[in-house]
Structures are given as structure tokens and as C-alpha cells.
CSV table of C-alpha atoms in Angstrom, one decimal:
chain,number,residue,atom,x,y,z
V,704,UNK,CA,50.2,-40.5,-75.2
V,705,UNK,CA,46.6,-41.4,-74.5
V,706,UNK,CA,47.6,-45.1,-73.5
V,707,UNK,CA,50.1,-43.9,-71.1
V,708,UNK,CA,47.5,-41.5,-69.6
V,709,UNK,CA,45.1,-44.8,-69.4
V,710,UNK,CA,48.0,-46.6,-67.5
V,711,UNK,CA,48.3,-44.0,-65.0
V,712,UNK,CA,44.7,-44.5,-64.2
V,713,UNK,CA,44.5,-48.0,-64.4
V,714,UNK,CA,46.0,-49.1,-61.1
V,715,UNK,CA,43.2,-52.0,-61.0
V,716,UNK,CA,43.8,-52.0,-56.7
V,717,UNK,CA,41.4,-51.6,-54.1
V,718,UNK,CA,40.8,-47.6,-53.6
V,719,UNK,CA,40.6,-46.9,-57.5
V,720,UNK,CA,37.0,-45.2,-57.6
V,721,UNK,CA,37.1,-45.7,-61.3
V,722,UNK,CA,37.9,-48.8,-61.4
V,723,UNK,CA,36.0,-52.1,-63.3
V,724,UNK,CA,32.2,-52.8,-62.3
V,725,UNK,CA,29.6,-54.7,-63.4
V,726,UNK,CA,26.9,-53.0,-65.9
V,727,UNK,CA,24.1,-53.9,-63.7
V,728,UNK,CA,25.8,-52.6,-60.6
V,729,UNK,CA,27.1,-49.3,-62.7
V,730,UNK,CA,23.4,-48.5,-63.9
V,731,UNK,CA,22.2,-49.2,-60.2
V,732,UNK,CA,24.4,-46.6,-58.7
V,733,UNK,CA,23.9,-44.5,-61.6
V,734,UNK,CA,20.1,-44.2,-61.9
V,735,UNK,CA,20.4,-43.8,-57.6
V,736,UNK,CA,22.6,-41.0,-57.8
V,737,UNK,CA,20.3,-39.0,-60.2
V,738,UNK,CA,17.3,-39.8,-58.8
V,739,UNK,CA,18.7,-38.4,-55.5
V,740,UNK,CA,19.5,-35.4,-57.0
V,741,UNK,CA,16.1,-34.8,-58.5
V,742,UNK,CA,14.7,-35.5,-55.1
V,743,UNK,CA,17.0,-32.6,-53.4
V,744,UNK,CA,15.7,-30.5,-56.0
V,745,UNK,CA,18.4,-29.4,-58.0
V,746,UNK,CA,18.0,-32.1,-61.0
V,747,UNK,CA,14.6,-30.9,-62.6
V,748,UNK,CA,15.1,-33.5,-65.3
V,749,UNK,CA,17.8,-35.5,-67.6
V,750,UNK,CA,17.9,-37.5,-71.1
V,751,UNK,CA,20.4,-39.7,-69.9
V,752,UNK,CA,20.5,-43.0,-71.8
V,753,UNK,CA,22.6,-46.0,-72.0
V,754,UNK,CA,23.0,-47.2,-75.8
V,755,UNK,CA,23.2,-50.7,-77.0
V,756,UNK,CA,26.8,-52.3,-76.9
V,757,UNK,CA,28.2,-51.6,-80.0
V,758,UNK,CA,32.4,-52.6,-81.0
V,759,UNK,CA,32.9,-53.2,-77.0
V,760,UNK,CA,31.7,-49.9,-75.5
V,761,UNK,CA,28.5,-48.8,-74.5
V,762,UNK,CA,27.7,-44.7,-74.1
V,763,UNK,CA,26.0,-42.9,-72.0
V,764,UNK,CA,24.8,-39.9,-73.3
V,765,UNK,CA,22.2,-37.0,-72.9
V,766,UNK,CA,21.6,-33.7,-70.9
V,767,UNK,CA,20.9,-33.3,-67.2
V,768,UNK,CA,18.8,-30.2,-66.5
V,769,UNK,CA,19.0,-28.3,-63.5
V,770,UNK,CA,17.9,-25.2,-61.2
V,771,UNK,CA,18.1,-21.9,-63.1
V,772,UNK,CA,19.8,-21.7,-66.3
V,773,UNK,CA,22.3,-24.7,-66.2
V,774,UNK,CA,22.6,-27.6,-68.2
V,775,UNK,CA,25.1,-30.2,-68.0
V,776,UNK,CA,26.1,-32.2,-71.4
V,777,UNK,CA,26.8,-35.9,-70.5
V,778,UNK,CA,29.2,-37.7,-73.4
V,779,UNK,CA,30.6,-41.0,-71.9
V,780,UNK,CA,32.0,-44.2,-73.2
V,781,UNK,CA,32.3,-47.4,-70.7
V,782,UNK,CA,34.2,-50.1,-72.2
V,783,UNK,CA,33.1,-53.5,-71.8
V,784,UNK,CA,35.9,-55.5,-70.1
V,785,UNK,CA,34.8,-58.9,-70.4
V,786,UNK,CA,31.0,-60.9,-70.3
V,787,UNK,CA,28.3,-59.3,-71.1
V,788,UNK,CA,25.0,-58.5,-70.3
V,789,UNK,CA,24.1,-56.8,-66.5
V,790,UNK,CA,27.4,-59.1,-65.4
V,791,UNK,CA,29.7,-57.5,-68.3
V,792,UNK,CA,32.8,-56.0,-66.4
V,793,UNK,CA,33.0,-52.7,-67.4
V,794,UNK,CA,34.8,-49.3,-66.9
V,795,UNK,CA,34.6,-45.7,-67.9
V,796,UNK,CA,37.4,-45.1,-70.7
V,797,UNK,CA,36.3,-41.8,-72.7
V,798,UNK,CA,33.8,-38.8,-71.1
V,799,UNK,CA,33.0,-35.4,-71.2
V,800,UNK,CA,30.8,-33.2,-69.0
V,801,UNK,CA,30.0,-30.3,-70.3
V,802,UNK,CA,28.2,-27.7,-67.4
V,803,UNK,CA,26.6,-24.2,-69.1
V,804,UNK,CA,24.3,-21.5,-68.3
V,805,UNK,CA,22.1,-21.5,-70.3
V,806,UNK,CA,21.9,-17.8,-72.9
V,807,UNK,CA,24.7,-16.8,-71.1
V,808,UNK,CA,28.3,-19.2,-71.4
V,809,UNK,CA,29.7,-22.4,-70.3
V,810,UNK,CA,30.8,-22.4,-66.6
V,811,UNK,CA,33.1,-25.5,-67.0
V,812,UNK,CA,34.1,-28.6,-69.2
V,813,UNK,CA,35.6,-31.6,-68.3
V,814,UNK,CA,37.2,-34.0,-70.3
V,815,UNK,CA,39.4,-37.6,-70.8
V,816,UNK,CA,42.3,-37.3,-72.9
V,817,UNK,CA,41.6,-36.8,-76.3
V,818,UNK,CA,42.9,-37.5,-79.9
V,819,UNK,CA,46.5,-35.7,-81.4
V,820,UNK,CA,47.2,-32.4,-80.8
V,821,UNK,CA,45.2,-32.5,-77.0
V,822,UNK,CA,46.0,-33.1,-73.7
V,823,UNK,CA,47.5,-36.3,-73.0
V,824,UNK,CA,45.7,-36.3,-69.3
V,825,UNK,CA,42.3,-36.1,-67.9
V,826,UNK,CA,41.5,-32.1,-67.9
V,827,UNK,CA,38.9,-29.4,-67.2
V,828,UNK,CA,38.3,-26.0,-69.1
V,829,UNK,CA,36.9,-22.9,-66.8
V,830,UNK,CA,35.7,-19.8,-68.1
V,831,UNK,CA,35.1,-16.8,-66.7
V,832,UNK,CA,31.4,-16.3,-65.2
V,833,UNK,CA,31.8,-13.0,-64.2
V,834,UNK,CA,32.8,-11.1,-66.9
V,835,UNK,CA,33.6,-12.2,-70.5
V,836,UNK,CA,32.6,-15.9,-70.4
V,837,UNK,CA,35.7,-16.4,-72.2
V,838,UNK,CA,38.4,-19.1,-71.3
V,839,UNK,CA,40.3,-19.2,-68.2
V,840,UNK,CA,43.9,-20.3,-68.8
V,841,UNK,CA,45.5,-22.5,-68.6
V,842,UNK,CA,43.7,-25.8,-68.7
V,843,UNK,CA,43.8,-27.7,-65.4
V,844,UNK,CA,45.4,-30.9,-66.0
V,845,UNK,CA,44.4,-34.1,-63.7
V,846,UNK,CA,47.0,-36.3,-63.2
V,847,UNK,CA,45.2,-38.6,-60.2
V,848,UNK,CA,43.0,-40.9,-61.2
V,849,UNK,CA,41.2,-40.6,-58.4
V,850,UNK,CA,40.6,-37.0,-58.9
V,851,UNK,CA,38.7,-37.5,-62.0
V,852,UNK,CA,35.8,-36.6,-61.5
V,853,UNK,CA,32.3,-38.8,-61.9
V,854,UNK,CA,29.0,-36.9,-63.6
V,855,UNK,CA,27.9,-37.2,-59.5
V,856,UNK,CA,30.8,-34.8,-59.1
V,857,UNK,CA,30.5,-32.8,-61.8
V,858,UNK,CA,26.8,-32.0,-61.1
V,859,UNK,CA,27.6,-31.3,-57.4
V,860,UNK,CA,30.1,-28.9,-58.8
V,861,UNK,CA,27.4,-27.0,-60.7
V,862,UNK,CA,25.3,-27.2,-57.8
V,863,UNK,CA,27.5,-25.1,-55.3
V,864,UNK,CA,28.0,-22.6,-58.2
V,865,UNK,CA,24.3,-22.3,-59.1
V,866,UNK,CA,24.1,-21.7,-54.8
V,867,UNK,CA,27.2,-19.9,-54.3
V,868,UNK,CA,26.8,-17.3,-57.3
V,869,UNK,CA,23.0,-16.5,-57.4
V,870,UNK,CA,22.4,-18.1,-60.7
């Protein structure tokens, strides 16, 4: 199931915003996006870190901490494609963003399909902020690859309810 889920989103055509990169320019874009959002303000700091290749995947892990009580946990795998290096081709194959306030609940988790017995598509858990924190049913599941969304996304995400809900 997971493999046909990876076909789905592998189109490898022009318009496919996750599609194959080079590490050097992944990181550049990467480390631009977040320092823009520290700039704006909303980003007051991240561990974010980029491990060492290991078995053809390099992760990007860490927390990004933002206005008020929210945190986002960052859990991402890019596979490397072919070279290696800043030239390596690579491409994001595993992730999961993971926004929460803080002594209070999670607000929402996204996530790439995952092992037996889970979704076989890209998917995002919701809870519910006003009232019990619990889970909001059912899962969204995300069939467009192009709707999946990058940690750029996710964080705006948790920036409009941080603005929108007086966190």
C-alpha cells in the first residue's frame, strides 16, 4: 500500500512541488524559509538539523518554537536519489509535523503514509481546540501530491491559528 501511495505522488513532471532537488539547493530554501519566519516574528527559535546520510536518507529533525504556547515537532526523511554531497538528488519520502500548544493539546498532526495497519495516503489528524483537545474524526486523507503540505505550510498553518484564535 505505501508504494502505491509513493506512485501517486511521484509524477516526476514539471509542477510537482515535491519533486527531486538537489541537497544544497533543498537546505538553501530551507534555512531561507525559516529564517524568514523568525524575521516576521512568529519563529522565536528552532533545533532543526540535518543528520549525516546514513542507508540513503538523511533526516531532518528537531522542534520549531513559535509565538505563545506552540511548538511544532519536525520528523522528516529525504531520500538520496542519486550523487552525493550538496549535488545529491534528493526528495522528501517519510515526514511528520507535529503542531501543539503547549500545557494545553495538540492542534494538528500531519503525516506520510505509515507502516501496516495505517493509512495508505498522506494524512492529517485535528483535534479539537476548543473544548476537549480530543480527536476530530475522521482523519483527513490527502490524495494530491501537491497538497501535501511542506514544514513552510505547516508552520503558516499554526500561524493563522495562533492569529485567528488568540493563542
Amino acid at each position: 500500500m505505501r508504494a502505491a501511495a509513493a506512485v501517486l505522488l511521484s509524477p516526476g513532471t514539471k509542477g510537482d512541488r515535491h519533486g527531486p532537488t538537489s541537497f544544497a539547493n533543498y537546505r538553501t530554501v530551507h534555512d531561507s524559509r525559516m529564517q524568514n519566519f523568525v524575521d516576521k516574528g512568529f519563529v522565536i527559535s528552532h533545533t532543526l538539523e540535518f543528520g549525516r546520510p546514513t542507508h540513503g536518507h538523511i533526516s531532518l529533525t528537531g522542534e520549531v518554537r513559535c509565538l505563545g504556547p506552540i511548538t511544532i515537532h519536525v520528523d522528516k526523511k529525504l531520500k538520496v536519489l542519486k550523487g552525493r554531497g550538496p549535488t545529491a538528488t534528493v526528495r522528501t519520502v517519510e515526514y511528520r509535523y507535529h503542531a501543539q500548544a503547549d500545557g494545553r493539546g495538540p492542534l494538528f498532526r500531519y503525516c506520510s503514509p505509515h507502516g501496516l495497519g495505517h493509512l495508505p495516503c498522506h494524512h492529517v489528524h485535528r483535534y479539537d481546540v476548543f473544548d476537549t483537545w480530543a480527536e476530530l474524526l475522521p482523519v483527513e486523507e490527502i490524495w494530491n501530491g501537491n497538497a501535501v503540505p511542506t514544514l513552510s505550510d505547516v508552520i503558516e498553518e499554526a500561524q493563522a491559528i495562533y492569529y485567528r484564535y488568540d493563542f
